[in-house]
PDB file of C-alpha atoms in Angstrom:
ATOM      1  CA  SER A   1      -1.935  26.574   6.177  1.00 69.00           C
ATOM      2  CA  GLN A   2      -0.884  23.058   5.430  1.00 72.00           C
ATOM      3  CA  LYS A   3      -2.415  21.452   2.401  1.00 85.00           C
ATOM      4  CA  ILE A   4      -2.019  18.400   0.188  1.00 91.00           C
ATOM      5  CA  GLU A   5      -3.715  18.604  -3.141  1.00 93.00           C
ATOM      6  CA  GLN A   6      -4.549  16.235  -5.906  1.00 94.00           C
ATOM      7  CA  ASN A   7      -6.422  16.995  -9.086  1.00 86.00           C
ATOM      8  CA  SER A   8     -10.064  16.610  -8.187  1.00 82.00           C
ATOM      9  CA  GLU A   9     -11.130  16.174 -11.782  1.00 88.00           C
ATOM     10  CA  ALA A  10     -11.156  12.684 -13.252  1.00 93.00           C
ATOM     11  CA  LEU A  11      -8.308  11.882 -15.568  1.00 95.00           C
ATOM     12  CA  ASN A  12      -9.255  10.115 -18.786  1.00 97.00           C
ATOM     13  CA  ILE A  13      -6.466   8.206 -20.556  1.00 96.00           C
ATOM     14  CA  GLN A  14      -6.454   5.999 -23.642  1.00 97.00           C
ATOM     15  CA  GLU A  15      -5.398   2.419 -23.028  1.00 97.00           C
ATOM     16  CA  GLY A  16      -1.680   1.895 -23.669  1.00 97.00           C
ATOM     17  CA  LYS A  17      -0.730   5.494 -22.911  1.00 98.00           C
ATOM     18  CA  THR A  18       1.047   6.729 -19.770  1.00 98.00           C
ATOM     19  CA  ALA A  19      -1.124   8.180 -17.023  1.00 97.00           C
ATOM     20  CA  THR A  20       0.456  10.856 -14.827  1.00 97.00           C
ATOM     21  CA  LEU A  21      -1.146  11.935 -11.563  1.00 97.00           C
ATOM     22  CA  THR A  22       0.044  14.894  -9.463  1.00 97.00           C
ATOM     23  CA  CYS A  23       0.285  15.446  -5.723  1.00 96.00           C
ATOM     24  CA  ASN A  24       1.248  18.875  -4.436  1.00 96.00           C
ATOM     25  CA  TYR A  25       1.720  19.974  -0.857  1.00 94.00           C
ATOM     26  CA  THR A  26       2.413  23.173   0.995  1.00 90.00           C
ATOM     27  CA  ASN A  27       3.854  23.904   4.424  1.00 86.00           C
ATOM     28  CA  TYR A  28       5.000  20.338   5.025  1.00 85.00           C
ATOM     29  CA  SER A  29       8.476  18.880   5.021  1.00 83.00           C
ATOM     30  CA  PRO A  30       7.547  15.215   4.778  1.00 85.00           C
ATOM     31  CA  ALA A  31      10.088  12.495   5.382  1.00 81.00           C
ATOM     32  CA  TYR A  32       8.303  10.474   2.743  1.00 88.00           C
ATOM     33  CA  LEU A  33       5.242  10.167   0.636  1.00 92.00           C
ATOM     34  CA  GLN A  34       2.997   7.171  -0.179  1.00 95.00           C
ATOM     35  CA  TRP A  35       0.668   6.313  -3.045  1.00 97.00           C
ATOM     36  CA  TYR A  36      -2.435   4.112  -2.762  1.00 97.00           C
ATOM     37  CA  ARG A  37      -5.077   2.812  -5.080  1.00 97.00           C
ATOM     38  CA  GLN A  38      -8.691   2.632  -4.050  1.00 95.00           C
ATOM     39  CA  ASP A  39     -11.571   0.891  -5.793  1.00 94.00           C
ATOM     40  CA  PRO A  40     -15.197   1.774  -5.009  1.00 89.00           C
ATOM     41  CA  GLY A  41     -16.345   0.410  -1.657  1.00 86.00           C
ATOM     42  CA  ARG A  42     -12.963  -0.995  -0.787  1.00 89.00           C
ATOM     43  CA  GLY A  43     -10.109   0.111   1.398  1.00 92.00           C
ATOM     44  CA  PRO A  44      -7.026   1.742  -0.176  1.00 95.00           C
ATOM     45  CA  VAL A  45      -4.224  -0.558  -1.334  1.00 96.00           C
ATOM     46  CA  PHE A  46      -0.628   0.504  -0.725  1.00 95.00           C
ATOM     47  CA  LEU A  47       1.414   0.876  -3.909  1.00 97.00           C
ATOM     48  CA  LEU A  48       4.673   2.735  -3.335  1.00 96.00           C
ATOM     49  CA  LEU A  49       6.566   4.707  -0.740  1.00 94.00           C
ATOM     50  CA  ILE A  50       9.264   7.233  -1.694  1.00 94.00           C
ATOM     51  CA  ARG A  51      11.588   8.928   0.768  1.00 91.00           C
ATOM     52  CA  GLU A  52      12.748  12.559   0.685  1.00 88.00           C
ATOM     53  CA  ASN A  53      16.239  11.537  -0.365  1.00 90.00           C
ATOM     54  CA  GLU A  54      14.931   9.483  -3.298  1.00 92.00           C
ATOM     55  CA  LYS A  55      14.163  11.138  -6.587  1.00 88.00           C
ATOM     56  CA  GLU A  56      12.412   8.233  -8.212  1.00 96.00           C
ATOM     57  CA  LYS A  57      10.998   4.828  -7.351  1.00 95.00           C
ATOM     58  CA  ARG A  58       9.740   2.104  -9.720  1.00 96.00           C
ATOM     59  CA  LYS A  59       7.600  -0.997  -9.361  1.00 95.00           C
ATOM     60  CA  GLU A  60       6.635  -2.836 -12.492  1.00 96.00           C
ATOM     61  CA  ARG A  61       4.593  -0.348 -14.587  1.00 97.00           C
ATOM     62  CA  LEU A  62       4.496   2.220 -11.786  1.00 98.00           C
ATOM     63  CA  LYS A  63       6.902   5.087 -11.231  1.00 98.00           C
ATOM     64  CA  VAL A  64       6.872   7.762  -8.557  1.00 98.00           C
ATOM     65  CA  THR A  65       8.969  10.867  -8.416  1.00 97.00           C
ATOM     66  CA  PHE A  66       9.432  13.176  -5.432  1.00 94.00           C
ATOM     67  CA  ASP A  67      10.647  16.770  -5.809  1.00 93.00           C
ATOM     68  CA  THR A  68      11.050  18.350  -2.384  1.00 90.00           C
ATOM     69  CA  THR A  69      11.964  21.722  -3.990  1.00 92.00           C
ATOM     70  CA  LEU A  70       8.771  21.852  -6.036  1.00 93.00           C
ATOM     71  CA  LYS A  71       6.888  20.149  -3.154  1.00 93.00           C
ATOM     72  CA  GLN A  72       5.421  17.744  -5.664  1.00 94.00           C
ATOM     73  CA  SER A  73       5.124  14.048  -6.360  1.00 95.00           C
ATOM     74  CA  LEU A  74       4.223  12.578  -9.708  1.00 97.00           C
ATOM     75  CA  PHE A  75       2.768   9.110 -10.099  1.00 98.00           C
ATOM     76  CA  HIS A  76       3.056   7.458 -13.501  1.00 98.00           C
ATOM     77  CA  ILE A  77       1.412   4.301 -14.876  1.00 98.00           C
ATOM     78  CA  THR A  78       2.935   3.216 -18.146  1.00 98.00           C
ATOM     79  CA  ALA A  79       1.184   1.066 -20.728  1.00 98.00           C
ATOM     80  CA  SER A  80      -2.112   1.772 -18.919  1.00 97.00           C
ATOM     81  CA  GLN A  81      -4.873  -0.806 -18.916  1.00 97.00           C
ATOM     82  CA  PRO A  82      -8.630  -0.539 -18.171  1.00 97.00           C
ATOM     83  CA  ALA A  83      -7.931  -2.507 -14.957  1.00 97.00           C
ATOM     84  CA  ASP A  84      -5.868   0.461 -13.761  1.00 98.00           C
ATOM     85  CA  SER A  85      -9.031   2.528 -13.524  1.00 98.00           C
ATOM     86  CA  ALA A  86      -9.459   3.528  -9.871  1.00 97.00           C
ATOM     87  CA  THR A  87      -8.952   6.434  -7.496  1.00 96.00           C
ATOM     88  CA  TYR A  88      -5.351   7.111  -6.576  1.00 97.00           C
ATOM     89  CA  LEU A  89      -4.488   8.713  -3.289  1.00 96.00           C
ATOM     90  CA  CYS A  90      -1.261  10.265  -2.102  1.00 96.00           C
ATOM     91  CA  ALA A  91      -0.407  10.584   1.571  1.00 94.00           C
ATOM     92  CA  LEU A  92       2.565  12.266   3.250  1.00 91.00           C
ATOM     93  CA  LEU A  93       4.055  11.648   6.668  1.00 85.00           C
ATOM     94  CA  ASP A  94       3.997  14.790   8.831  1.00 82.00           C
ATOM     95  CA  SER A  95       6.324  15.613  11.733  1.00 79.00           C
ATOM     96  CA  ASN A  96       4.047  13.677  14.164  1.00 77.00           C
ATOM     97  CA  TYR A  97       4.457  10.523  12.054  1.00 76.00           C
ATOM     98  CA  GLN A  98       0.827  10.873  11.001  1.00 80.00           C
ATOM     99  CA  LEU A  99      -0.271  10.275   7.436  1.00 84.00           C
ATOM    100  CA  ILE A 100      -1.970  13.263   5.818  1.00 88.00           C
ATOM    101  CA  TRP A 101      -4.119  12.281   2.794  1.00 91.00           C
ATOM    102  CA  GLY A 102      -4.984  13.944  -0.442  1.00 93.00           C
ATOM    103  CA  ALA A 103      -8.561  13.701  -1.679  1.00 92.00           C
ATOM    104  CA  GLY A 104      -7.551  11.424  -4.565  1.00 94.00           C
ATOM    105  CA  THR A 105      -7.747  11.543  -8.327  1.00 96.00           C
ATOM    106  CA  LYS A 106     -10.064   9.319 -10.278  1.00 96.00           C
ATOM    107  CA  LEU A 107      -8.321   7.642 -13.203  1.00 97.00           C
ATOM    108  CA  ILE A 108     -10.306   6.230 -16.087  1.00 98.00           C
ATOM    109  CA  ILE A 109      -8.531   4.176 -18.689  1.00 98.00           C
ATOM    110  CA  LYS A 110     -10.558   3.854 -21.921  1.00 96.00           C
ATOM    111  CA  PRO A 111     -10.157   0.842 -24.181  1.00 93.00           C
TER     112      PRO A 111
ATOM    113  CA  LYS B   1      -1.041 -14.262   5.325  1.00 64.00           C
ATOM    114  CA  ALA B   2      -4.429 -13.065   6.459  1.00 77.00           C
ATOM    115  CA  GLY B   3      -5.244  -9.432   5.737  1.00 92.00           C
ATOM    116  CA  VAL B   4      -6.795  -6.840   8.001  1.00 96.00           C
ATOM    117  CA  THR B   5     -10.214  -7.991   9.116  1.00 97.00           C
ATOM    118  CA  GLN B   6     -12.988  -5.588  10.030  1.00 97.00           C
ATOM    119  CA  THR B   7     -16.299  -6.570  11.520  1.00 97.00           C
ATOM    120  CA  PRO B   8     -19.089  -6.112  10.934  1.00 97.00           C
ATOM    121  CA  ARG B   9     -19.036  -5.341   7.222  1.00 96.00           C
ATOM    122  CA  TYR B  10     -22.352  -3.443   7.296  1.00 97.00           C
ATOM    123  CA  LEU B  11     -24.265  -1.868  10.147  1.00 96.00           C
ATOM    124  CA  ILE B  12     -27.490   0.091  10.450  1.00 98.00           C
ATOM    125  CA  LYS B  13     -28.084   2.045  13.638  1.00 98.00           C
ATOM    126  CA  THR B  14     -30.567   4.557  14.900  1.00 98.00           C
ATOM    127  CA  ARG B  15     -29.693   8.100  15.970  1.00 98.00           C
ATOM    128  CA  GLY B  16     -28.673   8.230  19.622  1.00 98.00           C
ATOM    129  CA  GLN B  17     -27.424   4.656  19.733  1.00 98.00           C
ATOM    130  CA  GLN B  18     -23.826   3.692  20.188  1.00 98.00           C
ATOM    131  CA  VAL B  19     -21.747   1.328  18.048  1.00 98.00           C
ATOM    132  CA  THR B  20     -18.514  -0.640  18.396  1.00 98.00           C
ATOM    133  CA  LEU B  21     -16.407  -1.609  15.380  1.00 98.00           C
ATOM    134  CA  SER B  22     -13.651  -4.177  15.459  1.00 98.00           C
ATOM    135  CA  CYS B  23     -10.378  -4.515  13.636  1.00 98.00           C
ATOM    136  CA  SER B  24      -7.918  -7.390  13.574  1.00 97.00           C
ATOM    137  CA  PRO B  25      -4.584  -6.299  12.071  1.00 97.00           C
ATOM    138  CA  ILE B  26      -2.128  -8.394  10.106  1.00 95.00           C
ATOM    139  CA  SER B  27      -0.146 -10.665  12.433  1.00 93.00           C
ATOM    140  CA  GLY B  28       2.922  -8.851  13.638  1.00 91.00           C
ATOM    141  CA  HIS B  29       1.555  -5.388  12.900  1.00 93.00           C
ATOM    142  CA  ARG B  30       1.509  -3.287  16.045  1.00 92.00           C
ATOM    143  CA  SER B  31       0.246  -0.031  14.548  1.00 92.00           C
ATOM    144  CA  VAL B  32      -3.470   0.354  13.891  1.00 95.00           C
ATOM    145  CA  SER B  33      -5.146   3.441  12.481  1.00 95.00           C
ATOM    146  CA  TRP B  34      -8.798   4.315  11.951  1.00 97.00           C
ATOM    147  CA  TYR B  35     -10.287   6.515   9.254  1.00 96.00           C
ATOM    148  CA  GLN B  36     -13.704   7.790   8.378  1.00 96.00           C
ATOM    149  CA  GLN B  37     -14.419   8.108   4.664  1.00 94.00           C
ATOM    150  CA  THR B  38     -17.374   9.990   3.160  1.00 91.00           C
ATOM    151  CA  PRO B  39     -17.887  11.056  -0.478  1.00 83.00           C
ATOM    152  CA  GLY B  40     -17.540  14.727   0.353  1.00 72.00           C
ATOM    153  CA  GLN B  41     -14.653  14.571   2.879  1.00 76.00           C
ATOM    154  CA  GLY B  42     -12.368  11.851   1.666  1.00 81.00           C
ATOM    155  CA  LEU B  43     -10.214  10.005   4.198  1.00 89.00           C
ATOM    156  CA  GLN B  44     -10.393  11.628   7.632  1.00 91.00           C
ATOM    157  CA  PHE B  45      -7.966  10.397  10.290  1.00 91.00           C
ATOM    158  CA  LEU B  46      -9.589   9.327  13.536  1.00 95.00           C
ATOM    159  CA  PHE B  47      -6.776   7.920  15.689  1.00 92.00           C
ATOM    160  CA  GLU B  48      -3.706   5.709  15.678  1.00 93.00           C
ATOM    161  CA  TYR B  49      -2.601   3.152  18.212  1.00 95.00           C
ATOM    162  CA  PHE B  50       0.780   1.559  18.669  1.00 93.00           C
ATOM    163  CA  SER B  51       1.441  -1.059  21.327  1.00 91.00           C
ATOM    164  CA  GLU B  52      -1.833  -0.244  23.099  1.00 93.00           C
ATOM    165  CA  THR B  53      -1.077   3.500  23.290  1.00 94.00           C
ATOM    166  CA  GLN B  54      -2.900   6.188  21.351  1.00 93.00           C
ATOM    167  CA  ARG B  55      -0.251   8.056  19.430  1.00 90.00           C
ATOM    168  CA  ASN B  56      -2.314  10.501  17.441  1.00 89.00           C
ATOM    169  CA  LYS B  57      -5.872  11.671  17.370  1.00 92.00           C
ATOM    170  CA  GLY B  58      -7.700  13.428  14.591  1.00 91.00           C
ATOM    171  CA  ASN B  59     -10.115  16.308  14.865  1.00 90.00           C
ATOM    172  CA  PHE B  60     -13.215  14.403  15.869  1.00 95.00           C
ATOM    173  CA  PRO B  61     -15.561  14.931  18.835  1.00 96.00           C
ATOM    174  CA  GLY B  62     -15.157  12.945  22.035  1.00 96.00           C
ATOM    175  CA  ARG B  63     -18.034  10.689  20.958  1.00 97.00           C
ATOM    176  CA  PHE B  64     -15.417   8.841  18.925  1.00 98.00           C
ATOM    177  CA  SER B  65     -13.057   6.711  20.992  1.00 97.00           C
ATOM    178  CA  GLY B  66     -10.905   3.678  20.516  1.00 97.00           C
ATOM    179  CA  ARG B  67      -8.590   1.271  22.163  1.00 97.00           C
ATOM    180  CA  GLN B  68      -6.021  -1.371  21.297  1.00 97.00           C
ATOM    181  CA  PHE B  69      -5.563  -4.655  23.059  1.00 96.00           C
ATOM    182  CA  SER B  70      -2.359  -6.483  23.874  1.00 95.00           C
ATOM    183  CA  ASN B  71      -2.784  -8.719  20.789  1.00 93.00           C
ATOM    184  CA  SER B  72      -2.932  -5.546  18.668  1.00 94.00           C
ATOM    185  CA  ARG B  73      -6.634  -5.964  17.859  1.00 97.00           C
ATOM    186  CA  SER B  74      -8.417  -2.648  18.011  1.00 98.00           C
ATOM    187  CA  GLU B  75     -11.941  -1.369  18.552  1.00 98.00           C
ATOM    188  CA  MET B  76     -13.500   1.986  17.970  1.00 98.00           C
ATOM    189  CA  ASN B  77     -16.671   3.205  19.567  1.00 98.00           C
ATOM    190  CA  VAL B  78     -19.038   5.934  18.543  1.00 98.00           C
ATOM    191  CA  SER B  79     -21.579   7.032  21.119  1.00 96.00           C
ATOM    192  CA  THR B  80     -24.776   9.054  20.630  1.00 97.00           C
ATOM    193  CA  LEU B  81     -24.806   8.467  16.884  1.00 98.00           C
ATOM    194  CA  GLU B  82     -25.763  11.283  14.546  1.00 98.00           C
ATOM    195  CA  LEU B  83     -26.939  11.088  10.948  1.00 97.00           C
ATOM    196  CA  GLY B  84     -23.613  12.614   9.854  1.00 95.00           C
ATOM    197  CA  ASP B  85     -21.715   9.657  11.276  1.00 97.00           C
ATOM    198  CA  SER B  86     -22.889   7.575   8.332  1.00 97.00           C
ATOM    199  CA  ALA B  87     -19.723   6.645   6.511  1.00 96.00           C
ATOM    200  CA  LEU B  88     -17.265   3.935   5.622  1.00 96.00           C
ATOM    201  CA  TYR B  89     -14.959   3.314   8.604  1.00 97.00           C
ATOM    202  CA  LEU B  90     -11.566   1.921   7.639  1.00 97.00           C
ATOM    203  CA  CYS B  91      -8.957   0.339   9.764  1.00 97.00           C
ATOM    204  CA  ALA B  92      -5.334   0.043   8.618  1.00 96.00           C
ATOM    205  CA  SER B  93      -2.335  -1.663  10.126  1.00 95.00           C
ATOM    206  CA  SER B  94       1.408  -1.427   9.631  1.00 91.00           C
ATOM    207  CA  THR B  95       4.530  -2.738  11.348  1.00 88.00           C
ATOM    208  CA  ILE B  96       5.410   0.721  12.633  1.00 81.00           C
ATOM    209  CA  PRO B  97       3.594   4.048  12.476  1.00 77.00           C
ATOM    210  CA  GLY B  98       3.946   5.769   9.145  1.00 76.00           C
ATOM    211  CA  ASP B  99       5.014   2.684   7.223  1.00 81.00           C
ATOM    212  CA  GLY B 100       2.983   1.406   4.233  1.00 89.00           C
ATOM    213  CA  TYR B 101      -0.464   0.592   5.568  1.00 93.00           C
ATOM    214  CA  THR B 102      -2.671  -2.392   4.804  1.00 95.00           C
ATOM    215  CA  PHE B 103      -6.336  -1.502   4.952  1.00 96.00           C
ATOM    216  CA  GLY B 104      -9.344  -3.628   5.755  1.00 96.00           C
ATOM    217  CA  SER B 105     -12.453  -3.614   3.595  1.00 94.00           C
ATOM    218  CA  GLY B 106     -14.161  -1.297   6.056  1.00 96.00           C
ATOM    219  CA  THR B 107     -17.428  -1.174   7.965  1.00 97.00           C
ATOM    220  CA  ARG B 108     -20.221   0.647   6.222  1.00 96.00           C
ATOM    221  CA  LEU B 109     -22.202   2.380   8.964  1.00 97.00           C
ATOM    222  CA  THR B 110     -25.618   3.840   8.201  1.00 97.00           C
ATOM    223  CA  VAL B 111     -27.343   5.953  10.848  1.00 98.00           C
ATOM    224  CA  VAL B 112     -31.108   6.380  10.367  1.00 97.00           C
TER     225      VAL B 112
END
């Protein structure tokens, strides 16, 4: 069956360190993958989109990698800050041009 | 530019009633998607509209319906409300289907 998985356990990181979140998928061949941030009670906010022919994408302190062989995307936040604490969602585009969402990983940055 | 606007922000309804939620996308965005979010289920896709046509529909019963108008504004309707319909309903818009989406703040629906 088709699945997209993110670590359901919260990730606790010390301020200033790099946070790395994982998104794994099975039985999909997505054209691209997106990452979003969601704060409690708010809608998700789009962060980055990476295409299947791109290995890495950067935006300020954010970096996303996409390995279509491993069927995995990694999302990195460098020099993490308490304000980065949120739930991070990955979503991939399936063959029907529909976004399929992971359940999200809660990131907690401790001062 | 103005973001995605969803109204109302909060809503309390009784079982058996029906409800209509509204979404105004970002100007120029022709794709509008609707999601249901609950703590246990995460983001569940309801449907997507592009240029007034429903492109995709999620695995929800026929009580959930939607439409899109010529100005790209969209509404979703839930009939015969059940307690399990209590959730945050999110609308998202993009220039084209599958592109980066901008979400609204959502409508918090409580069914009592």
